[in-house]
Amino acid sequence: MAKPAETRTAGRKAAAKSTRSAAETEKIRAALAARHDELRAEYDQTLSEITELQRDRLTDSAGDDQADTGTKTFEREQEISLANSILERITQVERALERLDEGGYGWCERCGNPIPVERLAAFPSATLCVTCKQLAERR
Ligand SMILES: [Zn+2]
């Protein structure tokens, strides 16, 4: 008879609060990983648009008047701020994944209940369950 795997419980003490099932944790991890890939692709796309705008500016700016130059600068700034906000969301997802590994992710900061997987998938940075969120908004 094979010895049952004991290594799994070794490094991981169960939290004092109620625990999430391993299957649920995996579901959250998968949702976060999918979101991470999505954001990454979006970010790459935005970066290549910035590069393109930059190239346009360098190659065909000769015939541009002041207004054209202004529009292009504006477009580029828009893209850059979009890229920054995507990067921020990527960081949030990465932090969520780290906290998930530590067991500190996905719990409502207010009532301590687990935040539903669906909610975390939609809002990886959610720190309140729907009930508490609604209560907080009502004030
Ligand atoms: Zn709550």
mmCIF file of N, CA and C and ligand atoms in Angstrom:
data_model
loop_
_atom_site.group_PDB
_atom_site.id
_atom_site.type_symbol
_atom_site.label_atom_id
_atom_site.label_comp_id
_atom_site.label_asym_id
_atom_site.label_seq_id
_atom_site.Cartn_x
_atom_site.Cartn_y
_atom_site.Cartn_z
ATOM 1 N N MET A 1 0.845 -1.223 0.000
ATOM 2 C CA MET A 1 0.000 0.000 0.000
ATOM 3 C C MET A 1 0.870 1.259 0.000
ATOM 4 N N ALA A 2 0.527 2.165 -0.867
ATOM 5 C CA ALA A 2 1.283 3.417 -0.928
ATOM 6 C C ALA A 2 0.949 4.295 0.270
ATOM 7 N N LYS A 3 1.967 4.959 0.725
ATOM 8 C CA LYS A 3 1.775 5.866 1.854
ATOM 9 C C LYS A 3 1.002 7.115 1.392
ATOM 10 N N PRO A 4 -0.005 7.517 2.123
ATOM 11 C CA PRO A 4 -0.716 8.723 1.692
ATOM 12 C C PRO A 4 0.178 9.960 1.753
ATOM 13 N N ALA A 5 -0.030 10.863 0.834
ATOM 14 C CA ALA A 5 0.822 12.048 0.775
ATOM 15 C C ALA A 5 0.607 12.920 2.000
ATOM 16 N N GLU A 6 1.694 13.129 2.710
ATOM 17 C CA GLU A 6 1.589 13.947 3.911
ATOM 18 C C GLU A 6 2.175 15.326 3.713
ATOM 19 N N THR A 7 2.874 15.466 2.598
ATOM 20 C CA THR A 7 3.559 16.729 2.351
ATOM 21 C C THR A 7 2.569 17.882 2.154
ATOM 22 N N ARG A 8 1.378 17.570 1.724
ATOM 23 C CA ARG A 8 0.429 18.638 1.406
ATOM 24 C C ARG A 8 0.021 19.451 2.630
ATOM 25 N N THR A 9 -0.104 18.769 3.750
ATOM 26 C CA THR A 9 -0.548 19.475 4.948
ATOM 27 C C THR A 9 0.612 20.099 5.710
ATOM 28 N N ALA A 10 1.821 19.674 5.353
ATOM 29 C CA ALA A 10 2.988 20.076 6.113
ATOM 30 C C ALA A 10 3.145 21.594 6.250
ATOM 31 N N GLY A 11 3.269 22.285 5.126
ATOM 32 C CA GLY A 11 3.574 23.704 5.194
ATOM 33 C C GLY A 11 2.342 24.587 5.357
ATOM 34 N N ARG A 12 1.190 24.000 5.341
ATOM 35 C CA ARG A 12 -0.011 24.823 5.255
ATOM 36 C C ARG A 12 -0.961 24.597 6.420
ATOM 37 N N LYS A 13 -0.874 25.456 7.383
ATOM 38 C CA LYS A 13 -1.794 25.349 8.513
ATOM 39 C C LYS A 13 -3.126 25.989 8.140
ATOM 40 N N ALA A 14 -4.203 25.323 8.489
ATOM 41 C CA ALA A 14 -5.522 25.872 8.187
ATOM 42 C C ALA A 14 -5.751 27.161 8.965
ATOM 43 N N ALA A 15 -6.377 28.115 8.292
ATOM 44 C CA ALA A 15 -6.642 29.386 8.959
ATOM 45 C C ALA A 15 -7.682 29.189 10.064
ATOM 46 N N ALA A 16 -7.680 30.117 11.004
ATOM 47 C CA ALA A 16 -8.603 30.006 12.128
ATOM 48 C C ALA A 16 -10.047 30.156 11.652
ATOM 49 N N LYS A 17 -10.242 31.063 10.693
ATOM 50 C CA LYS A 17 -11.586 31.263 10.174
ATOM 51 C C LYS A 17 -12.005 30.078 9.314
ATOM 52 N N SER A 18 -13.247 30.064 8.903
ATOM 53 C CA SER A 18 -13.731 28.955 8.088
ATOM 54 C C SER A 18 -12.880 28.838 6.827
ATOM 55 N N THR A 19 -12.728 27.635 6.340
ATOM 56 C CA THR A 19 -11.832 27.434 5.209
ATOM 57 C C THR A 19 -12.621 27.213 3.924
ATOM 58 N N ARG A 20 -11.979 27.537 2.865
ATOM 59 C CA ARG A 20 -12.522 27.330 1.558
ATOM 60 C C ARG A 20 -12.069 25.959 1.085
ATOM 61 N N SER A 21 -12.862 25.314 0.299
ATOM 62 C CA SER A 21 -12.442 24.008 -0.209
ATOM 63 C C SER A 21 -11.319 24.199 -1.228
ATOM 64 N N ALA A 22 -10.512 23.172 -1.366
ATOM 65 C CA ALA A 22 -9.392 23.246 -2.302
ATOM 66 C C ALA A 22 -9.895 23.474 -3.722
ATOM 67 N N ALA A 23 -11.051 22.868 -4.029
ATOM 68 C CA ALA A 23 -11.627 23.018 -5.364
ATOM 69 C C ALA A 23 -11.991 24.475 -5.625
ATOM 70 N N GLU A 24 -12.533 25.114 -4.601
ATOM 71 C CA GLU A 24 -12.908 26.524 -4.741
ATOM 72 C C GLU A 24 -11.683 27.399 -4.931
ATOM 73 N N THR A 25 -10.645 27.116 -4.151
ATOM 74 C CA THR A 25 -9.406 27.867 -4.270
ATOM 75 C C THR A 25 -8.836 27.720 -5.681
ATOM 76 N N GLU A 26 -8.918 26.509 -6.199
ATOM 77 C CA GLU A 26 -8.423 26.263 -7.560
ATOM 78 C C GLU A 26 -9.232 27.046 -8.580
ATOM 79 N N LYS A 27 -10.535 27.129 -8.337
ATOM 80 C CA LYS A 27 -11.417 27.873 -9.238
ATOM 81 C C LYS A 27 -11.040 29.356 -9.240
ATOM 82 N N ILE A 28 -10.758 29.866 -8.059
ATOM 83 C CA ILE A 28 -10.354 31.266 -7.951
ATOM 84 C C ILE A 28 -9.027 31.484 -8.663
ATOM 85 N N ARG A 29 -8.091 30.539 -8.427
ATOM 86 C CA ARG A 29 -6.785 30.656 -9.060
ATOM 87 C C ARG A 29 -6.910 30.658 -10.577
ATOM 88 N N ALA A 30 -7.771 29.759 -11.093
ATOM 89 C CA ALA A 30 -7.966 29.675 -12.540
ATOM 90 C C ALA A 30 -8.572 30.971 -13.071
ATOM 91 N N ALA A 31 -9.546 31.510 -12.324
ATOM 92 C CA ALA A 31 -10.197 32.751 -12.752
ATOM 93 C C ALA A 31 -9.198 33.907 -12.758
ATOM 94 N N LEU A 32 -8.366 33.960 -11.731
ATOM 95 C CA LEU A 32 -7.359 35.027 -11.651
ATOM 96 C C LEU A 32 -6.321 34.876 -12.758
ATOM 97 N N ALA A 33 -5.915 33.630 -13.008
ATOM 98 C CA ALA A 33 -4.919 33.386 -14.051
ATOM 99 C C ALA A 33 -5.466 33.781 -15.419
ATOM 100 N N ALA A 34 -6.745 33.456 -15.664
ATOM 101 C CA ALA A 34 -7.376 33.814 -16.940
ATOM 102 C C ALA A 34 -7.438 35.327 -17.080
ATOM 103 N N ARG A 35 -7.808 36.000 -15.981
ATOM 104 C CA ARG A 35 -7.876 37.451 -15.996
ATOM 105 C C ARG A 35 -6.498 38.053 -16.255
ATOM 106 N N HIS A 36 -5.493 37.436 -15.667
ATOM 107 C CA HIS A 36 -4.124 37.905 -15.832
ATOM 108 C C HIS A 36 -3.708 37.829 -17.301
ATOM 109 N N ASP A 37 -4.027 36.695 -17.949
ATOM 110 C CA ASP A 37 -3.697 36.520 -19.373
ATOM 111 C C ASP A 37 -4.394 37.562 -20.234
ATOM 112 N N GLU A 38 -5.675 37.775 -19.933
ATOM 113 C CA GLU A 38 -6.478 38.757 -20.665
ATOM 114 C C GLU A 38 -5.858 40.139 -20.586
ATOM 115 N N LEU A 39 -5.530 40.530 -19.356
ATOM 116 C CA LEU A 39 -4.973 41.862 -19.140
ATOM 117 C C LEU A 39 -3.619 42.010 -19.814
ATOM 118 N N ARG A 40 -2.836 40.949 -19.746
ATOM 119 C CA ARG A 40 -1.522 40.921 -20.364
ATOM 120 C C ARG A 40 -1.642 41.166 -21.875
ATOM 121 N N ALA A 41 -2.608 40.462 -22.497
ATOM 122 C CA ALA A 41 -2.833 40.608 -23.944
ATOM 123 C C ALA A 41 -3.281 42.028 -24.265
ATOM 124 N N GLU A 42 -4.167 42.553 -23.412
ATOM 125 C CA GLU A 42 -4.674 43.905 -23.590
ATOM 126 C C GLU A 42 -3.531 44.918 -23.478
ATOM 127 N N TYR A 43 -2.658 44.651 -22.532
ATOM 128 C CA TYR A 43 -1.527 45.537 -22.293
ATOM 129 C C TYR A 43 -0.571 45.536 -23.484
ATOM 130 N N ASP A 44 -0.264 44.345 -23.993
ATOM 131 C CA ASP A 44 0.623 44.225 -25.160
ATOM 132 C C ASP A 44 0.045 44.955 -26.361
ATOM 133 N N GLN A 45 -1.278 44.774 -26.530
ATOM 134 C CA GLN A 45 -1.992 45.423 -27.620
ATOM 135 C C GLN A 45 -1.856 46.953 -27.508
ATOM 136 N N THR A 46 -2.080 47.458 -26.311
ATOM 137 C CA THR A 46 -1.998 48.894 -26.083
ATOM 138 C C THR A 46 -0.583 49.414 -26.328
ATOM 139 N N LEU A 47 0.398 48.633 -25.885
ATOM 140 C CA LEU A 47 1.785 49.044 -26.099
ATOM 141 C C LEU A 47 2.127 49.124 -27.574
ATOM 142 N N SER A 48 1.606 48.162 -28.359
ATOM 143 C CA SER A 48 1.942 48.196 -29.779
ATOM 144 C C SER A 48 1.219 49.358 -30.461
ATOM 145 N N GLU A 49 0.036 49.724 -29.921
ATOM 146 C CA GLU A 49 -0.641 50.912 -30.452
ATOM 147 C C GLU A 49 0.153 52.181 -30.144
ATOM 148 N N ILE A 50 0.717 52.225 -28.968
ATOM 149 C CA ILE A 50 1.539 53.382 -28.590
ATOM 150 C C ILE A 50 2.748 53.491 -29.513
ATOM 151 N N THR A 51 3.372 52.331 -29.751
ATOM 152 C CA THR A 51 4.535 52.309 -30.638
ATOM 153 C C THR A 51 4.161 52.797 -32.038
ATOM 154 N N GLU A 52 2.988 52.377 -32.487
ATOM 155 C CA GLU A 52 2.519 52.773 -33.804
ATOM 156 C C GLU A 52 2.278 54.282 -33.879
ATOM 157 N N LEU A 53 1.611 54.802 -32.856
ATOM 158 C CA LEU A 53 1.356 56.237 -32.804
ATOM 159 C C LEU A 53 2.660 57.012 -32.791
ATOM 160 N N GLN A 54 3.601 56.464 -32.069
ATOM 161 C CA GLN A 54 4.920 57.082 -31.965
ATOM 162 C C GLN A 54 5.594 57.126 -33.330
ATOM 163 N N ARG A 55 5.485 55.986 -34.046
ATOM 164 C CA ARG A 55 6.105 55.879 -35.355
ATOM 165 C C ARG A 55 5.449 56.847 -36.337
ATOM 166 N N ASP A 56 4.104 56.904 -36.284
ATOM 167 C CA ASP A 56 3.363 57.848 -37.121
ATOM 168 C C ASP A 56 3.879 59.263 -36.910
ATOM 169 N N ARG A 57 4.062 59.567 -35.656
ATOM 170 C CA ARG A 57 4.473 60.905 -35.306
ATOM 171 C C ARG A 57 5.838 61.222 -35.898
ATOM 172 N N LEU A 58 6.711 60.220 -35.910
ATOM 173 C CA LEU A 58 8.063 60.438 -36.403
ATOM 174 C C LEU A 58 8.109 60.457 -37.924
ATOM 175 N N THR A 59 7.271 59.619 -38.560
ATOM 176 C CA THR A 59 7.373 59.498 -40.009
ATOM 177 C C THR A 59 6.566 60.537 -40.770
ATOM 178 N N ASP A 60 5.290 60.728 -40.381
ATOM 179 C CA ASP A 60 4.521 61.643 -41.228
ATOM 180 C C ASP A 60 4.105 62.939 -40.527
ATOM 181 N N SER A 61 4.974 63.424 -39.685
ATOM 182 C CA SER A 61 4.617 64.664 -39.011
ATOM 183 C C SER A 61 5.021 65.887 -39.821
ATOM 184 N N ALA A 62 5.749 65.646 -40.912
ATOM 185 C CA ALA A 62 6.252 66.758 -41.701
ATOM 186 C C ALA A 62 5.128 67.661 -42.211
ATOM 187 N N GLY A 63 4.067 67.028 -42.706
ATOM 188 C CA GLY A 63 2.985 67.816 -43.283
ATOM 189 C C GLY A 63 1.910 68.209 -42.273
ATOM 190 N N ASP A 64 2.087 67.822 -41.035
ATOM 191 C CA ASP A 64 1.067 68.098 -40.021
ATOM 192 C C ASP A 64 1.020 69.573 -39.648
ATOM 193 N N ASP A 65 -0.191 70.036 -39.393
ATOM 194 C CA ASP A 65 -0.252 71.361 -38.789
ATOM 195 C C ASP A 65 -0.326 71.191 -37.270
ATOM 196 N N GLN A 66 -0.416 72.276 -36.596
ATOM 197 C CA GLN A 66 -0.426 72.266 -35.136
ATOM 198 C C GLN A 66 -1.523 71.359 -34.577
ATOM 199 N N ALA A 67 -2.714 71.433 -35.180
ATOM 200 C CA ALA A 67 -3.868 70.677 -34.675
ATOM 201 C C ALA A 67 -3.625 69.176 -34.772
ATOM 202 N N ASP A 68 -3.082 68.721 -35.904
ATOM 203 C CA ASP A 68 -2.797 67.304 -36.089
ATOM 204 C C ASP A 68 -1.837 66.805 -35.023
ATOM 205 N N THR A 69 -0.793 67.588 -34.820
ATOM 206 C CA THR A 69 0.208 67.213 -33.831
ATOM 207 C C THR A 69 -0.434 67.108 -32.453
ATOM 208 N N GLY A 70 -1.297 68.064 -32.164
ATOM 209 C CA GLY A 70 -1.995 68.059 -30.882
ATOM 210 C C GLY A 70 -2.842 66.819 -30.704
ATOM 211 N N THR A 71 -3.595 66.440 -31.751
ATOM 212 C CA THR A 71 -4.456 65.265 -31.691
ATOM 213 C C THR A 71 -3.639 64.015 -31.447
ATOM 214 N N LYS A 72 -2.519 63.916 -32.150
ATOM 215 C CA LYS A 72 -1.689 62.723 -32.016
ATOM 216 C C LYS A 72 -1.080 62.628 -30.621
ATOM 217 N N THR A 73 -0.659 63.752 -30.121
ATOM 218 C CA THR A 73 -0.109 63.757 -28.760
ATOM 219 C C THR A 73 -1.184 63.329 -27.776
ATOM 220 N N PHE A 74 -2.384 63.849 -27.981
ATOM 221 C CA PHE A 74 -3.496 63.519 -27.108
ATOM 222 C C PHE A 74 -3.796 62.019 -27.160
ATOM 223 N N GLU A 75 -3.877 61.481 -28.384
ATOM 224 C CA GLU A 75 -4.142 60.041 -28.568
ATOM 225 C C GLU A 75 -3.097 59.203 -27.845
ATOM 226 N N ARG A 76 -1.852 59.640 -28.004
ATOM 227 C CA ARG A 76 -0.768 58.893 -27.396
ATOM 228 C C ARG A 76 -0.878 58.957 -25.874
ATOM 229 N N GLU A 77 -1.208 60.119 -25.354
ATOM 230 C CA GLU A 77 -1.360 60.234 -23.902
ATOM 231 C C GLU A 77 -2.498 59.369 -23.383
ATOM 232 N N GLN A 78 -3.569 59.326 -24.177
ATOM 233 C CA GLN A 78 -4.702 58.478 -23.811
ATOM 234 C C GLN A 78 -4.266 57.017 -23.716
ATOM 235 N N GLU A 79 -3.519 56.591 -24.745
ATOM 236 C CA GLU A 79 -3.057 55.204 -24.791
ATOM 237 C C GLU A 79 -2.133 54.898 -23.611
ATOM 238 N N ILE A 80 -1.282 55.854 -23.302
ATOM 239 C CA ILE A 80 -0.340 55.638 -22.203
ATOM 240 C C ILE A 80 -1.088 55.530 -20.876
ATOM 241 N N SER A 81 -2.104 56.370 -20.687
ATOM 242 C CA SER A 81 -2.817 56.267 -19.412
ATOM 243 C C SER A 81 -3.653 54.994 -19.366
ATOM 244 N N LEU A 82 -4.116 54.538 -20.546
ATOM 245 C CA LEU A 82 -4.803 53.241 -20.604
ATOM 246 C C LEU A 82 -3.842 52.114 -20.221
ATOM 247 N N ALA A 83 -2.648 52.172 -20.812
ATOM 248 C CA ALA A 83 -1.641 51.146 -20.509
ATOM 249 C C ALA A 83 -1.331 51.124 -19.015
ATOM 250 N N ASN A 84 -1.221 52.317 -18.420
ATOM 251 C CA ASN A 84 -0.931 52.375 -16.986
ATOM 252 C C ASN A 84 -2.047 51.780 -16.145
ATOM 253 N N SER A 85 -3.280 52.026 -16.550
ATOM 254 C CA SER A 85 -4.373 51.485 -15.746
ATOM 255 C C SER A 85 -4.476 49.968 -15.917
ATOM 256 N N ILE A 86 -4.127 49.464 -17.101
ATOM 257 C CA ILE A 86 -4.096 48.009 -17.285
ATOM 258 C C ILE A 86 -3.001 47.410 -16.409
ATOM 259 N N LEU A 87 -1.860 48.078 -16.396
ATOM 260 C CA LEU A 87 -0.737 47.589 -15.606
ATOM 261 C C LEU A 87 -1.112 47.534 -14.122
ATOM 262 N N GLU A 88 -1.856 48.520 -13.698
ATOM 263 C CA GLU A 88 -2.302 48.564 -12.312
ATOM 264 C C GLU A 88 -3.211 47.374 -12.005
ATOM 265 N N ARG A 89 -4.103 47.064 -12.951
ATOM 266 C CA ARG A 89 -5.001 45.923 -12.749
ATOM 267 C C ARG A 89 -4.222 44.615 -12.749
ATOM 268 N N ILE A 90 -3.184 44.536 -13.603
ATOM 269 C CA ILE A 90 -2.336 43.336 -13.617
ATOM 270 C C ILE A 90 -1.690 43.160 -12.243
ATOM 271 N N THR A 91 -1.191 44.261 -11.693
ATOM 272 C CA THR A 91 -0.572 44.206 -10.369
ATOM 273 C C THR A 91 -1.573 43.745 -9.308
ATOM 274 N N GLN A 92 -2.803 44.236 -9.397
ATOM 275 C CA GLN A 92 -3.844 43.816 -8.451
ATOM 276 C C GLN A 92 -4.071 42.317 -8.521
ATOM 277 N N VAL A 93 -4.136 41.796 -9.754
ATOM 278 C CA VAL A 93 -4.369 40.361 -9.935
ATOM 279 C C VAL A 93 -3.180 39.564 -9.391
ATOM 280 N N GLU A 94 -1.963 40.079 -9.653
ATOM 281 C CA GLU A 94 -0.771 39.381 -9.148
ATOM 282 C C GLU A 94 -0.760 39.352 -7.628
ATOM 283 N N ARG A 95 -1.148 40.474 -7.034
ATOM 284 C CA ARG A 95 -1.203 40.536 -5.580
ATOM 285 C C ARG A 95 -2.263 39.576 -5.045
ATOM 286 N N ALA A 96 -3.383 39.516 -5.752
ATOM 287 C CA ALA A 96 -4.461 38.608 -5.350
ATOM 288 C C ALA A 96 -3.977 37.164 -5.378
ATOM 289 N N LEU A 97 -3.214 36.806 -6.426
ATOM 290 C CA LEU A 97 -2.682 35.443 -6.536
ATOM 291 C C LEU A 97 -1.728 35.127 -5.389
ATOM 292 N N GLU A 98 -0.912 36.124 -5.024
ATOM 293 C CA GLU A 98 0.013 35.918 -3.899
ATOM 294 C C GLU A 98 -0.762 35.693 -2.613
ATOM 295 N N ARG A 99 -1.776 36.518 -2.397
ATOM 296 C CA ARG A 99 -2.555 36.395 -1.176
ATOM 297 C C ARG A 99 -3.354 35.105 -1.158
ATOM 298 N N LEU A 100 -3.744 34.653 -2.353
ATOM 299 C CA LEU A 100 -4.459 33.385 -2.445
ATOM 300 C C LEU A 100 -3.561 32.246 -1.966
ATOM 301 N N ASP A 101 -2.297 32.305 -2.358
ATOM 302 C CA ASP A 101 -1.335 31.283 -1.917
ATOM 303 C C ASP A 101 -1.151 31.306 -0.411
ATOM 304 N N GLU A 102 -1.208 32.514 0.150
ATOM 305 C CA GLU A 102 -1.013 32.632 1.600
ATOM 306 C C GLU A 102 -2.300 32.352 2.364
ATOM 307 N N GLY A 103 -3.394 32.218 1.636
ATOM 308 C CA GLY A 103 -4.674 31.950 2.277
ATOM 309 C C GLY A 103 -5.388 33.200 2.762
ATOM 310 N N GLY A 104 -4.866 34.372 2.385
ATOM 311 C CA GLY A 104 -5.467 35.616 2.873
ATOM 312 C C GLY A 104 -6.359 36.299 1.861
ATOM 313 N N TYR A 105 -6.639 35.619 0.770
ATOM 314 C CA TYR A 105 -7.404 36.266 -0.283
ATOM 315 C C TYR A 105 -8.826 35.742 -0.361
ATOM 316 N N GLY A 106 -9.744 36.655 -0.699
ATOM 317 C CA GLY A 106 -11.115 36.229 -0.962
ATOM 318 C C GLY A 106 -12.023 36.231 0.250
ATOM 319 N N TRP A 107 -11.552 36.878 1.343
ATOM 320 C CA TRP A 107 -12.380 36.965 2.534
ATOM 321 C C TRP A 107 -12.863 38.393 2.685
ATOM 322 N N CYS A 108 -14.112 38.521 3.074
ATOM 323 C CA CYS A 108 -14.674 39.848 3.257
ATOM 324 C C CYS A 108 -13.965 40.524 4.433
ATOM 325 N N GLU A 109 -13.487 41.754 4.178
ATOM 326 C CA GLU A 109 -12.743 42.469 5.219
ATOM 327 C C GLU A 109 -13.648 42.873 6.373
ATOM 328 N N ARG A 110 -14.934 42.870 6.113
ATOM 329 C CA ARG A 110 -15.843 43.386 7.110
ATOM 330 C C ARG A 110 -16.492 42.289 7.956
ATOM 331 N N CYS A 111 -17.033 41.253 7.287
ATOM 332 C CA CYS A 111 -17.723 40.226 8.062
ATOM 333 C C CYS A 111 -16.916 38.929 8.139
ATOM 334 N N GLY A 112 -15.830 38.858 7.368
ATOM 335 C CA GLY A 112 -14.980 37.681 7.440
ATOM 336 C C GLY A 112 -15.487 36.469 6.672
ATOM 337 N N ASN A 113 -16.623 36.619 5.996
ATOM 338 C CA ASN A 113 -17.140 35.501 5.209
ATOM 339 C C ASN A 113 -16.392 35.393 3.884
ATOM 340 N N PRO A 114 -16.380 34.185 3.307
ATOM 341 C CA PRO A 114 -15.726 34.061 2.001
ATOM 342 C C PRO A 114 -16.507 34.828 0.927
ATOM 343 N N ILE A 115 -15.797 35.529 0.085
ATOM 344 C CA ILE A 115 -16.428 36.227 -1.043
ATOM 345 C C ILE A 115 -16.661 35.190 -2.142
ATOM 346 N N PRO A 116 -17.871 35.141 -2.720
ATOM 347 C CA PRO A 116 -18.153 34.122 -3.740
ATOM 348 C C PRO A 116 -17.156 34.153 -4.897
ATOM 349 N N VAL A 117 -16.840 32.968 -5.401
ATOM 350 C CA VAL A 117 -15.865 32.823 -6.479
ATOM 351 C C VAL A 117 -16.224 33.690 -7.688
ATOM 352 N N GLU A 118 -17.524 33.725 -8.025
ATOM 353 C CA GLU A 118 -17.981 34.482 -9.195
ATOM 354 C C GLU A 118 -17.646 35.968 -9.056
ATOM 355 N N ARG A 119 -17.830 36.454 -7.840
ATOM 356 C CA ARG A 119 -17.551 37.869 -7.590
ATOM 357 C C ARG A 119 -16.054 38.157 -7.729
ATOM 358 N N LEU A 120 -15.233 37.249 -7.219
ATOM 359 C CA LEU A 120 -13.790 37.428 -7.314
ATOM 360 C C LEU A 120 -13.313 37.352 -8.757
ATOM 361 N N ALA A 121 -13.966 36.494 -9.530
ATOM 362 C CA ALA A 121 -13.591 36.364 -10.933
ATOM 363 C C ALA A 121 -13.888 37.651 -11.684
ATOM 364 N N ALA A 122 -15.024 38.275 -11.334
ATOM 365 C CA ALA A 122 -15.418 39.509 -12.016
ATOM 366 C C ALA A 122 -14.623 40.704 -11.489
ATOM 367 N N PHE A 123 -14.386 40.722 -10.165
ATOM 368 C CA PHE A 123 -13.647 41.820 -9.555
ATOM 369 C C PHE A 123 -12.517 41.268 -8.693
ATOM 370 N N PRO A 124 -11.361 40.991 -9.324
ATOM 371 C CA PRO A 124 -10.268 40.375 -8.570
ATOM 372 C C PRO A 124 -9.830 41.206 -7.368
ATOM 373 N N SER A 125 -10.104 42.499 -7.388
ATOM 374 C CA SER A 125 -9.637 43.322 -6.279
ATOM 375 C C SER A 125 -10.705 43.523 -5.206
ATOM 376 N N ALA A 126 -11.817 42.805 -5.320
ATOM 377 C CA ALA A 126 -12.890 42.944 -4.335
ATOM 378 C C ALA A 126 -12.409 42.540 -2.946
ATOM 379 N N THR A 127 -12.725 43.367 -1.948
ATOM 380 C CA THR A 127 -12.333 43.028 -0.584
ATOM 381 C C THR A 127 -13.544 42.916 0.335
ATOM 382 N N LEU A 128 -14.738 43.149 -0.234
ATOM 383 C CA LEU A 128 -15.966 43.029 0.544
ATOM 384 C C LEU A 128 -16.927 42.090 -0.160
ATOM 385 N N CYS A 129 -17.740 41.357 0.605
ATOM 386 C CA CYS A 129 -18.771 40.540 -0.025
ATOM 387 C C CYS A 129 -19.883 41.468 -0.503
ATOM 388 N N VAL A 130 -20.782 40.954 -1.303
ATOM 389 C CA VAL A 130 -21.811 41.798 -1.912
ATOM 390 C C VAL A 130 -22.659 42.495 -0.838
ATOM 391 N N THR A 131 -23.020 41.752 0.183
ATOM 392 C CA THR A 131 -23.855 42.314 1.247
ATOM 393 C C THR A 131 -23.175 43.501 1.920
ATOM 394 N N CYS A 132 -21.932 43.320 2.298
ATOM 395 C CA CYS A 132 -21.199 44.393 2.973
ATOM 396 C C CYS A 132 -20.951 45.565 2.038
ATOM 397 N N LYS A 133 -20.714 45.256 0.794
ATOM 398 C CA LYS A 133 -20.487 46.294 -0.204
ATOM 399 C C LYS A 133 -21.728 47.168 -0.332
ATOM 400 N N GLN A 134 -22.885 46.497 -0.374
ATOM 401 C CA GLN A 134 -24.143 47.238 -0.484
ATOM 402 C C GLN A 134 -24.386 48.076 0.752
ATOM 403 N N LEU A 135 -24.092 47.523 1.911
ATOM 404 C CA LEU A 135 -24.232 48.272 3.150
ATOM 405 C C LEU A 135 -23.332 49.509 3.151
ATOM 406 N N ALA A 136 -22.106 49.309 2.682
ATOM 407 C CA ALA A 136 -21.139 50.399 2.648
ATOM 408 C C ALA A 136 -21.589 51.491 1.702
ATOM 409 N N GLU A 137 -22.219 51.077 0.602
ATOM 410 C CA GLU A 137 -22.647 52.072 -0.389
ATOM 411 C C GLU A 137 -23.862 52.846 0.063
ATOM 412 N N ARG A 138 -24.662 52.226 0.914
ATOM 413 C CA ARG A 138 -25.895 52.862 1.359
ATOM 414 C C ARG A 138 -25.620 54.041 2.294
ATOM 415 N N ARG A 139 -24.485 54.015 2.940
ATOM 416 C CA ARG A 139 -24.189 55.083 3.875
ATOM 417 C C ARG A 139 -23.942 56.408 3.178
HETATM 418 ZN ZN ZN B 1 -19.096 40.769 4.195
#
